[in-house]
């Protein structure tokens, strides 16, 4: 979050006052710091450097073409989960960036598209999918490069909606039967089983699950090799947590410490699929206050960002810091470092601050960005910054209530450029207009 700082009581992204961007592009507005994006990519590249990993940026976290291109330009490949994401990766990185393709429901069309567009690896999630891939590959006269995704059956480690390695979730192959599945494709003419994949969940704030997962991975790779498979890749997925509140997330090197031993032991090429780690704290969602009101003993800030722009608080109850862009003179802007570490709102227990809910215009009580946050009194027209909005923010945005999706801007120092224009009414009805009789 270092690239979003106050200077003279004004919030800046790098060297650019964010209020200036609001004036130029309107709100709600996603603002990305290029320095932040590259810093986190480099952090993960450096932490795992000993293994010379293939870093496949996870497009689902944020598929903006300019962000994906930036990733490709700085040495990343892509992790995709649909044909649409595959096409984004191709558009951003050309055919030179490695693309790994995960997901439980790949269609034949998607499989064929991937095979004819140089897919680096399929992460396979069921026995039927494995044989479907084999069949399409045989029809095309090629061999599909495949990693089996294991569900390593670890204890719960994150939000129930995003924990992908506990027993009974839809992801991956059961650890008890995956070796039999591997056996079923020994010598298969359409399948080259060359890797093992796992993605444990997201976000994960502890390194222990990776240690346990990697250890189980070593055993499986040994078993696959004993069957005759030439296993060359260990794909440990993404999921590395970030600081939404304070300093709750381990640095990349802590994850590396528990993953690298498995890489050394197997001699495999390491693949990683980080999304949130790179883009999560590289953006704010900038919104403008429409009204304030108090009712039923509660105080509301109604602003123009809503659950359709950033659904994480509504969907997961997740915490995003919300700060005024220009705090009033009587409110200090320094974070309250002595405050509650679980609620490090900088304006907590500050003079002239009181608990308020930050809500949007969408017609649902679940439409909120923050609850009970100590904030100063806000006026119509004031700007708010919602932090840590880079991952699964714009990527999960919708047109609910026929709201137009936000614009996105990429800042570098004192310069910036629009990387997605604000939608128009014509965009909104484009797929319906021609069908109107
Ligand atoms: N690889 C696979 C196979 C995945 O399913 C995911 C995320 C990733 C990599 C990237 O995970 P990351 O490094 O970004 O944590 N919408 C939720 C998160 C869903 C994650 C889905 N899979 C949220 O907003 O928290």
Short mmCIF file of C-alpha atoms and ligand atoms in Angstrom, two decimals:
data_model
loop_
_atom_site.label_atom_id
_atom_site.label_comp_id
_atom_site.label_asym_id
_atom_site.label_seq_id
_atom_site.Cartn_x
_atom_site.Cartn_y
_atom_site.Cartn_z
CA UNK A 1 0.00 0.00 0.00
CA UNK A 2 3.08 2.18 0.05
CA UNK A 3 2.33 3.56 -3.35
CA UNK A 4 -0.88 5.12 -2.05
CA UNK A 5 0.17 7.75 0.48
CA UNK A 6 -0.89 11.14 1.82
CA UNK A 7 1.17 14.13 0.81
CA UNK A 8 0.03 17.45 2.26
CA UNK A 9 -3.17 15.80 3.48
CA UNK A 10 -4.09 14.59 -0.01
CA UNK A 11 -4.06 10.97 -1.12
CA UNK A 12 -1.63 10.21 -3.92
CA UNK A 13 -1.07 7.22 -6.15
CA UNK A 14 2.69 7.35 -6.66
CA UNK A 15 3.21 11.06 -7.52
CA UNK A 16 -0.29 11.67 -8.82
CA UNK A 17 -3.05 13.16 -6.65
CA UNK A 18 -5.98 10.80 -7.01
CA UNK A 19 -8.47 13.70 -6.84
CA UNK A 20 -7.07 14.85 -10.17
CA UNK A 21 -7.93 11.50 -11.73
CA UNK A 22 -11.46 11.68 -10.32
CA UNK A 23 -11.87 15.09 -11.92
CA UNK A 24 -10.68 13.78 -15.27
CA UNK A 25 -12.37 10.37 -15.43
CA UNK A 26 -15.19 10.49 -12.89
CA UNK A 27 -16.01 7.91 -10.23
CA UNK A 28 -16.18 5.08 -9.37
CA UNK A 29 -12.67 4.65 -10.71
CA UNK A 30 -10.11 1.89 -10.31
CA UNK A 31 -6.61 3.36 -9.95
CA UNK A 32 -3.58 1.08 -10.30
CA UNK A 33 0.03 1.79 -9.39
CA UNK A 34 2.45 0.33 -11.93
CA UNK A 35 5.27 0.49 -9.39
CA UNK A 36 3.21 -1.58 -6.95
CA UNK A 37 2.38 -4.19 -9.59
CA UNK A 38 5.99 -4.63 -10.65
CA UNK A 39 7.31 -4.57 -7.10
CA UNK A 40 5.16 -7.54 -6.13
CA UNK A 41 5.95 -9.46 -9.31
CA UNK A 42 9.66 -8.91 -8.62
CA UNK A 43 9.24 -9.91 -4.98
CA UNK A 44 7.90 -13.29 -5.98
CA UNK A 45 10.44 -13.74 -8.79
CA UNK A 46 13.28 -12.94 -6.36
CA UNK A 47 11.98 -15.11 -3.53
CA UNK A 48 11.82 -18.19 -5.75
CA UNK A 49 14.82 -17.28 -7.93
CA UNK A 50 16.79 -20.35 -6.85
CA UNK A 51 14.23 -22.51 -8.69
CA UNK A 52 13.93 -20.27 -11.77
CA UNK A 53 10.15 -20.64 -11.59
CA UNK A 54 7.62 -20.04 -14.33
CA UNK A 55 5.35 -17.38 -12.82
CA UNK A 56 1.94 -17.67 -14.42
CA UNK A 57 0.00 -14.56 -13.44
CA UNK A 58 -3.56 -15.58 -12.59
CA UNK A 59 -5.77 -13.74 -15.06
CA UNK A 60 -8.90 -14.30 -12.99
CA UNK A 61 -7.63 -11.88 -10.33
CA UNK A 62 -7.54 -9.05 -12.84
CA UNK A 63 -7.73 -9.64 -16.57
CA UNK A 64 -7.25 -6.09 -17.78
CA UNK A 65 -5.27 -6.37 -21.01
CA UNK A 66 -2.81 -3.62 -20.09
CA UNK A 67 -2.08 -5.26 -16.74
CA UNK A 68 -1.67 -8.66 -18.37
CA UNK A 69 0.65 -7.16 -20.97
CA UNK A 70 2.73 -5.55 -18.25
CA UNK A 71 3.06 -8.96 -16.63
CA UNK A 72 4.17 -10.56 -19.90
CA UNK A 73 6.66 -7.77 -20.54
CA UNK A 74 8.23 -8.51 -17.18
CA UNK A 75 8.60 -12.21 -17.61
CA UNK A 76 5.29 -13.71 -16.50
CA UNK A 77 3.18 -16.33 -18.21
CA UNK A 78 -0.51 -16.80 -17.45
CA UNK A 79 -2.87 -19.02 -15.50
CA UNK A 80 -6.29 -19.08 -17.15
CA UNK A 81 -9.59 -20.71 -16.37
CA UNK A 82 -11.71 -20.18 -19.49
CA UNK A 83 -11.37 -19.57 -23.21
CA UNK A 84 -12.04 -15.89 -22.56
CA UNK A 85 -9.11 -15.67 -20.17
CA UNK A 86 -7.00 -17.69 -22.62
CA UNK A 87 -7.80 -15.15 -25.32
CA UNK A 88 -6.92 -12.28 -22.98
CA UNK A 89 -3.57 -13.95 -22.27
CA UNK A 90 -2.89 -14.37 -25.99
CA UNK A 91 -3.87 -10.76 -26.68
CA UNK A 92 -1.60 -9.54 -23.90
CA UNK A 93 1.38 -11.84 -24.24
CA UNK A 94 1.23 -13.28 -27.74
CA UNK A 95 2.09 -16.93 -28.22
CA UNK A 96 5.37 -16.67 -26.39
CA UNK A 97 4.14 -16.51 -22.78
CA UNK A 98 3.41 -19.92 -21.25
CA UNK A 99 -0.28 -20.45 -20.48
CA UNK A 100 -1.55 -23.01 -17.99
CA UNK A 101 -5.24 -23.87 -18.15
CA UNK A 102 -7.06 -24.90 -14.94
CA UNK A 103 -10.74 -25.22 -14.07
CA UNK A 104 -13.19 -28.03 -13.38
CA UNK A 105 -15.38 -27.57 -16.45
CA UNK A 106 -13.38 -27.17 -19.64
CA UNK A 107 -15.54 -27.74 -22.71
CA UNK A 108 -14.35 -29.62 -25.82
CA UNK A 109 -14.29 -26.29 -27.61
CA UNK A 110 -12.03 -24.81 -24.94
CA UNK A 111 -9.77 -27.87 -24.98
CA UNK A 112 -9.41 -27.65 -28.76
CA UNK A 113 -8.77 -23.91 -28.59
CA UNK A 114 -6.05 -24.46 -26.01
CA UNK A 115 -4.41 -27.28 -27.97
CA UNK A 116 -4.33 -25.25 -31.16
CA UNK A 117 -2.96 -22.22 -29.32
CA UNK A 118 0.09 -23.72 -27.76
CA UNK A 119 -1.21 -24.40 -24.24
CA UNK A 120 1.74 -25.01 -21.93
CA UNK A 121 -0.10 -27.31 -19.54
CA UNK A 122 -3.66 -28.40 -18.74
CA UNK A 123 -4.34 -28.64 -15.02
CA UNK A 124 -6.76 -31.54 -15.02
CA UNK A 125 -9.45 -31.78 -12.38
CA UNK A 126 -11.33 -35.04 -13.04
CA UNK A 127 -10.87 -38.42 -14.69
CA UNK A 128 -13.54 -37.66 -17.30
CA UNK A 129 -11.85 -34.40 -18.19
CA UNK A 130 -8.53 -36.19 -18.59
CA UNK A 131 -10.04 -38.59 -21.11
CA UNK A 132 -11.89 -35.78 -22.89
CA UNK A 133 -8.59 -33.96 -23.34
CA UNK A 134 -7.00 -37.18 -24.58
CA UNK A 135 -9.78 -37.67 -27.12
CA UNK A 136 -9.59 -34.12 -28.50
CA UNK A 137 -5.80 -34.34 -28.69
CA UNK A 138 -5.97 -37.63 -30.60
CA UNK A 139 -8.50 -36.18 -33.02
CA UNK A 140 -6.09 -33.30 -33.63
CA UNK A 141 -3.13 -35.66 -33.90
CA UNK A 142 -1.25 -34.12 -30.97
CA UNK A 143 -0.27 -35.07 -27.45
CA UNK A 144 -1.78 -32.88 -24.72
CA UNK A 145 0.63 -31.75 -22.00
CA UNK A 146 -1.14 -32.45 -18.73
CA UNK A 147 -0.67 -31.94 -14.99
CA UNK A 148 -3.07 -33.68 -12.64
CA UNK A 149 -4.52 -31.36 -10.02
CA UNK A 150 -4.60 -32.99 -6.64
CA UNK A 151 -6.86 -32.05 -3.77
CA UNK A 152 -4.30 -32.64 -1.01
CA UNK A 153 -7.00 -32.80 1.68
CA UNK A 154 -5.60 -30.23 4.11
CA UNK A 155 -7.32 -28.64 7.14
CA UNK A 156 -9.43 -25.51 6.48
CA UNK A 157 -7.22 -22.49 5.83
CA UNK A 158 -9.31 -19.63 4.44
CA UNK A 159 -12.87 -18.51 3.72
CA UNK A 160 -15.14 -21.49 3.07
CA UNK A 161 -16.07 -20.11 -0.36
CA UNK A 162 -12.46 -20.02 -1.52
CA UNK A 163 -10.86 -22.98 0.26
CA UNK A 164 -10.03 -25.43 -2.53
CA UNK A 165 -8.07 -28.13 -0.72
CA UNK A 166 -10.39 -29.52 1.91
CA UNK A 167 -12.13 -32.83 1.43
CA UNK A 168 -15.31 -32.69 -0.60
CA UNK A 169 -14.79 -29.51 -2.64
CA UNK A 170 -15.27 -29.74 -6.39
CA UNK A 171 -11.62 -29.10 -7.23
CA UNK A 172 -8.94 -31.54 -8.25
CA UNK A 173 -8.60 -35.29 -7.97
CA UNK A 174 -8.84 -37.09 -4.63
CA UNK A 175 -5.44 -37.80 -3.18
CA UNK A 176 -6.54 -41.39 -2.50
CA UNK A 177 -7.32 -42.17 -6.15
CA UNK A 178 -5.13 -39.83 -8.19
CA UNK A 179 -2.42 -42.45 -8.62
CA UNK A 180 -4.96 -44.84 -10.21
CA UNK A 181 -6.04 -42.06 -12.54
CA UNK A 182 -2.41 -41.52 -13.55
CA UNK A 183 -2.09 -45.26 -14.16
CA UNK A 184 -5.04 -45.16 -16.55
CA UNK A 185 -3.14 -42.94 -19.00
CA UNK A 186 0.23 -44.70 -19.03
CA UNK A 187 1.12 -44.97 -22.72
CA UNK A 188 -1.95 -42.96 -23.81
CA UNK A 189 -1.35 -41.68 -27.36
CA UNK A 190 -3.07 -38.32 -26.72
CA UNK A 191 -1.75 -37.50 -23.25
CA UNK A 192 1.66 -36.63 -21.90
CA UNK A 193 1.33 -36.61 -18.13
CA UNK A 194 4.19 -34.29 -17.23
CA UNK A 195 3.17 -32.50 -14.04
CA UNK A 196 1.41 -32.28 -10.72
CA UNK A 197 -0.75 -29.29 -9.84
CA UNK A 198 -2.36 -28.04 -6.66
CA UNK A 199 -4.00 -24.76 -5.68
CA UNK A 200 -4.78 -24.71 -2.00
CA UNK A 201 -7.21 -21.81 -1.72
CA UNK A 202 -7.13 -18.04 -1.56
CA UNK A 203 -6.09 -15.98 0.31
CA UNK A 204 -3.80 -18.04 2.55
CA UNK A 205 -2.03 -16.23 5.38
CA UNK A 206 0.04 -19.15 6.67
CA UNK A 207 2.91 -21.01 5.04
CA UNK A 208 2.18 -24.34 6.73
CA UNK A 209 -0.45 -25.50 4.18
CA UNK A 210 2.13 -25.04 1.41
CA UNK A 211 4.67 -27.10 3.34
CA UNK A 212 2.14 -29.91 3.82
CA UNK A 213 0.92 -29.71 0.23
CA UNK A 214 4.43 -29.74 -1.19
CA UNK A 215 5.37 -32.76 0.92
CA UNK A 216 2.37 -34.68 -0.34
CA UNK A 217 3.32 -33.57 -3.85
CA UNK A 218 6.78 -35.10 -3.57
CA UNK A 219 5.28 -38.50 -2.73
CA UNK A 220 2.83 -38.35 -5.63
CA UNK A 221 5.48 -37.34 -8.13
CA UNK A 222 7.56 -40.30 -7.03
CA UNK A 223 4.57 -42.60 -7.60
CA UNK A 224 3.77 -41.12 -11.04
CA UNK A 225 7.38 -41.55 -12.08
CA UNK A 226 7.36 -45.15 -10.92
CA UNK A 227 4.46 -45.68 -13.34
CA UNK A 228 6.66 -44.44 -16.15
CA UNK A 229 5.40 -40.84 -16.44
CA UNK A 230 8.06 -38.25 -17.21
CA UNK A 231 7.07 -35.71 -14.52
CA UNK A 232 8.83 -32.40 -15.09
CA UNK A 233 6.56 -29.78 -13.51
CA UNK A 234 5.38 -29.05 -10.00
CA UNK A 235 2.69 -26.37 -10.10
CA UNK A 236 1.94 -25.05 -6.60
CA UNK A 237 -0.84 -22.67 -7.73
CA UNK A 238 -1.45 -19.27 -6.17
CA UNK A 239 -3.31 -18.14 -3.08
CA UNK A 240 -0.51 -16.21 -1.36
CA UNK A 241 -2.18 -13.80 1.08
CA UNK A 242 -1.76 -10.04 1.20
CA UNK A 243 -2.12 -7.30 3.80
CA UNK A 244 -5.70 -6.09 3.72
CA UNK A 245 -5.50 -4.78 7.27
CA UNK A 246 -2.01 -4.54 8.67
CA UNK A 247 0.95 -6.86 8.36
CA UNK A 248 -0.95 -10.10 8.44
CA UNK A 249 0.57 -11.72 5.33
CA UNK A 250 3.95 -13.48 5.18
CA UNK A 251 6.42 -12.19 2.57
CA UNK A 252 7.00 -14.22 -0.61
CA UNK A 253 10.28 -15.59 0.74
CA UNK A 254 8.45 -17.29 3.62
CA UNK A 255 6.31 -19.20 1.10
CA UNK A 256 9.45 -19.97 -0.90
CA UNK A 257 11.15 -21.48 2.13
CA UNK A 258 8.50 -24.18 2.46
CA UNK A 259 8.01 -24.85 -1.26
CA UNK A 260 11.60 -24.91 -2.52
CA UNK A 261 12.63 -28.13 -0.71
CA UNK A 262 10.04 -30.06 -2.75
CA UNK A 263 11.39 -28.53 -5.94
CA UNK A 264 14.93 -29.59 -5.05
CA UNK A 265 13.83 -33.06 -4.06
CA UNK A 266 11.88 -33.74 -7.24
CA UNK A 267 14.10 -31.82 -9.65
CA UNK A 268 10.89 -30.44 -11.17
CA UNK A 269 10.46 -27.09 -12.86
CA UNK A 270 8.37 -24.98 -10.45
CA UNK A 271 5.25 -23.20 -11.68
CA UNK A 272 3.37 -20.64 -9.58
CA UNK A 273 0.02 -18.98 -10.28
CA UNK A 274 -0.13 -15.82 -8.15
CA UNK A 275 -2.90 -13.33 -8.80
CA UNK A 276 -3.89 -11.45 -5.66
CA UNK A 277 -0.29 -11.27 -4.41
CA UNK A 278 0.68 -9.20 -7.44
CA UNK A 279 -2.36 -7.07 -8.09
CA UNK A 280 -4.31 -6.99 -4.81
CA UNK A 281 -2.66 -4.03 -3.16
CA UNK A 282 -1.78 -2.31 -6.42
CA UNK A 283 -5.15 -0.56 -6.72
CA UNK A 284 -7.74 1.51 -4.95
CA UNK A 285 -11.35 1.97 -5.91
CA UNK A 286 -12.02 5.69 -5.83
CA UNK A 287 -15.59 6.72 -5.08
CA UNK A 288 -17.49 9.93 -4.42
CA UNK A 289 -19.86 10.65 -1.56
CA UNK A 290 -23.42 11.22 -2.71
CA UNK A 291 -25.21 11.67 0.61
CA UNK A 292 -24.92 10.95 4.29
CA UNK A 293 -27.74 9.94 6.58
CA UNK A 294 -28.41 8.61 10.04
CA UNK A 295 -31.14 6.14 10.79
CA UNK A 296 -31.89 3.59 13.50
CA UNK A 297 -28.87 4.77 15.47
CA UNK A 298 -26.54 4.14 12.51
CA UNK A 299 -24.64 6.54 10.33
CA UNK A 300 -24.37 5.93 6.60
CA UNK A 301 -22.09 7.28 3.93
CA UNK A 302 -23.82 6.68 0.63
CA UNK A 303 -21.26 6.85 -2.15
CA UNK A 304 -21.20 5.92 -5.81
CA UNK A 305 -19.24 2.65 -5.48
CA UNK A 306 -21.37 -0.42 -4.96
CA UNK A 307 -21.43 -4.20 -4.71
CA UNK A 308 -21.48 -4.38 -8.49
CA UNK A 309 -18.09 -2.61 -8.54
CA UNK A 310 -16.49 -4.50 -5.63
CA UNK A 311 -18.44 -7.50 -4.41
CA UNK A 312 -15.89 -8.91 -1.94
CA UNK A 313 -17.36 -7.30 1.22
CA UNK A 314 -20.85 -8.51 0.31
CA UNK A 315 -19.80 -11.98 -0.82
CA UNK A 316 -17.13 -12.87 1.73
CA UNK A 317 -17.55 -10.23 4.44
CA UNK A 318 -14.04 -9.18 3.50
CA UNK A 319 -12.28 -6.14 4.92
CA UNK A 320 -11.11 -3.27 2.73
CA UNK A 321 -9.66 -0.15 4.29
CA UNK A 322 -11.61 2.98 3.43
CA UNK A 323 -9.93 6.37 3.78
CA UNK A 324 -11.03 9.87 2.84
CA UNK A 325 -8.94 11.28 0.02
CA UNK A 326 -8.75 14.66 1.75
CA UNK A 327 -9.34 14.22 5.49
CA UNK A 328 -10.66 17.32 7.26
CA UNK A 329 -8.04 19.53 8.96
CA UNK A 330 -8.98 18.34 12.46
CA UNK A 331 -8.24 14.67 11.68
CA UNK A 332 -4.64 13.43 11.69
CA UNK A 333 -3.75 11.39 8.63
CA UNK A 334 -1.14 9.17 10.27
CA UNK A 335 -2.31 5.61 10.76
CA UNK A 336 -3.27 4.78 14.32
CA UNK A 337 -0.45 2.33 14.88
CA UNK A 338 -1.40 1.77 18.50
CA UNK A 339 -4.93 0.81 17.64
CA UNK A 340 -6.50 -2.61 17.47
CA UNK A 341 -4.33 -4.71 15.12
CA UNK A 342 -7.46 -6.46 13.86
CA UNK A 343 -9.03 -3.18 12.85
CA UNK A 344 -6.25 -0.84 11.88
CA UNK A 345 -8.48 1.83 10.41
CA UNK A 346 -6.23 4.87 10.55
CA UNK A 347 -9.01 7.04 11.87
CA UNK A 348 -9.95 4.75 14.72
CA UNK A 349 -10.35 6.60 18.03
CA UNK A 350 -9.26 9.75 16.30
CA UNK A 351 -10.87 13.04 17.25
CA UNK A 352 -13.95 13.92 15.23
CA UNK A 353 -14.38 10.39 13.88
CA UNK A 354 -17.37 8.15 14.44
CA UNK A 355 -18.51 4.75 13.21
CA UNK A 356 -20.15 4.78 9.84
CA UNK A 357 -21.25 2.26 7.19
CA UNK A 358 -20.01 2.90 3.69
CA UNK A 359 -22.78 1.81 1.33
CA UNK A 360 -23.64 2.06 -2.35
CA UNK A 361 -26.70 2.86 -4.46
CA UNK A 362 -27.64 -0.77 -5.27
CA UNK A 363 -31.04 -1.92 -4.03
CA UNK A 364 -29.92 -4.55 -1.52
CA UNK A 365 -29.17 -4.29 2.20
CA UNK A 366 -26.07 -6.36 1.42
CA UNK A 367 -24.70 -3.56 -0.71
CA UNK A 368 -21.89 -2.20 1.43
CA UNK A 369 -18.15 -1.67 1.12
CA UNK A 370 -17.42 -1.27 4.84
CA UNK A 371 -19.29 -1.44 8.13
CA UNK A 372 -18.83 0.42 11.40
CA UNK A 373 -15.71 2.27 10.30
CA UNK A 374 -14.48 5.22 12.29
CA UNK A 375 -14.41 7.98 9.72
CA UNK A 376 -14.72 11.76 9.87
CA UNK A 377 -17.95 13.44 8.84
CA UNK A 378 -18.12 13.43 5.08
CA UNK A 379 -19.84 15.90 2.78
CA UNK A 380 -21.47 15.47 -0.59
CA UNK A 381 -18.78 15.39 -3.26
CA UNK A 382 -15.97 14.19 -0.97
CA UNK A 383 -13.84 11.36 -2.29
CA UNK A 384 -13.19 8.02 -0.60
CA UNK A 385 -10.47 5.48 -1.38
CA UNK A 386 -11.28 1.80 -0.95
CA UNK A 387 -7.98 -0.04 -0.61
CA UNK A 388 -6.71 -3.43 -1.75
CA UNK A 389 -9.15 -3.42 -4.63
CA UNK A 390 -6.84 -4.67 -7.39
CA UNK A 391 -7.62 -8.39 -7.16
CA UNK A 392 -11.14 -9.72 -7.72
CA UNK A 393 -12.44 -6.16 -7.81
CA UNK A 394 -12.98 -5.18 -11.42
CA UNK A 395 -12.67 -8.85 -12.36
CA UNK A 396 -15.89 -9.64 -10.47
CA UNK A 397 -17.70 -6.41 -11.33
CA UNK A 398 -21.13 -6.68 -12.93
CA UNK A 399 -23.82 -4.54 -14.45
CA UNK A 400 -26.35 -5.27 -11.70
CA UNK A 401 -28.97 -2.53 -11.43
CA UNK A 402 -27.83 -1.64 -14.98
CA UNK A 403 -24.89 0.20 -13.53
CA UNK A 404 -22.08 0.93 -15.93
CA UNK A 405 -18.80 -0.67 -14.99
CA UNK A 406 -16.07 1.65 -13.75
CA UNK A 407 -13.13 3.00 -15.72
CA UNK A 408 -9.57 1.88 -14.91
CA UNK A 409 -6.44 4.02 -14.86
CA UNK A 410 -2.80 2.95 -14.61
CA UNK A 411 -0.48 5.42 -12.86
CA UNK A 412 3.29 5.65 -13.30
CA UNK A 413 4.84 8.41 -11.21
CA UNK A 414 3.29 11.68 -12.29
CA UNK A 415 1.81 10.19 -15.48
CA UNK A 416 -1.13 7.94 -16.06
CA UNK A 417 -3.19 6.36 -18.79
CA UNK A 418 -6.69 5.03 -19.17
CA UNK A 419 -6.58 1.22 -19.44
CA UNK A 420 -10.34 0.72 -19.65
CA UNK A 421 -12.85 3.39 -20.51
CA UNK A 422 -16.04 3.77 -18.53
CA UNK A 423 -18.92 1.79 -20.03
CA UNK A 424 -21.74 3.56 -21.82
CA UNK A 425 -25.44 2.81 -22.13
CA UNK A 426 -24.68 1.50 -25.64
CA UNK A 427 -22.25 -1.05 -24.14
CA UNK A 428 -24.87 -2.01 -21.58
CA UNK A 429 -27.51 -2.95 -24.14
CA UNK A 430 -25.21 -4.01 -26.99
CA UNK A 431 -26.25 -7.67 -26.85
CA UNK A 432 -29.96 -6.85 -26.62
CA UNK A 433 -30.39 -3.95 -29.01
CA UNK A 434 -30.24 -6.09 -32.16
CA UNK A 435 -32.81 -8.49 -30.69
CA UNK A 436 -35.33 -5.75 -29.94
CA UNK A 437 -38.33 -6.03 -32.24
N1 LIG B 1 -4.71 -20.84 -9.51
C1 LIG B 1 -5.92 -21.38 -9.43
C2 LIG B 1 -6.15 -22.72 -9.97
C3 LIG B 1 -6.96 -20.66 -8.82
O1 LIG B 1 -8.17 -21.20 -8.75
C4 LIG B 1 -6.71 -19.36 -8.32
C5 LIG B 1 -7.78 -18.58 -7.70
C6 LIG B 1 -5.42 -18.83 -8.46
C7 LIG B 1 -4.43 -19.61 -9.05
C8 LIG B 1 -5.04 -17.44 -8.02
O2 LIG B 1 -5.19 -17.26 -6.65
P1 LIG B 1 -4.61 -15.93 -5.98
O3 LIG B 1 -3.12 -15.98 -6.12
O4 LIG B 1 -5.18 -14.77 -6.70
O5 LIG B 1 -5.05 -15.98 -4.57
N2 LIG B 1 -12.83 -14.19 -5.57
C9 LIG B 1 -12.07 -14.60 -4.40
C10 LIG B 1 -10.84 -15.38 -4.76
C11 LIG B 1 -11.10 -16.58 -5.65
C12 LIG B 1 -9.85 -17.29 -6.04
C13 LIG B 1 -10.12 -18.28 -7.13
N3 LIG B 1 -8.98 -19.00 -7.57
C14 LIG B 1 -11.74 -13.35 -3.58
O6 LIG B 1 -12.10 -12.25 -3.98
O7 LIG B 1 -11.11 -13.47 -2.53
#
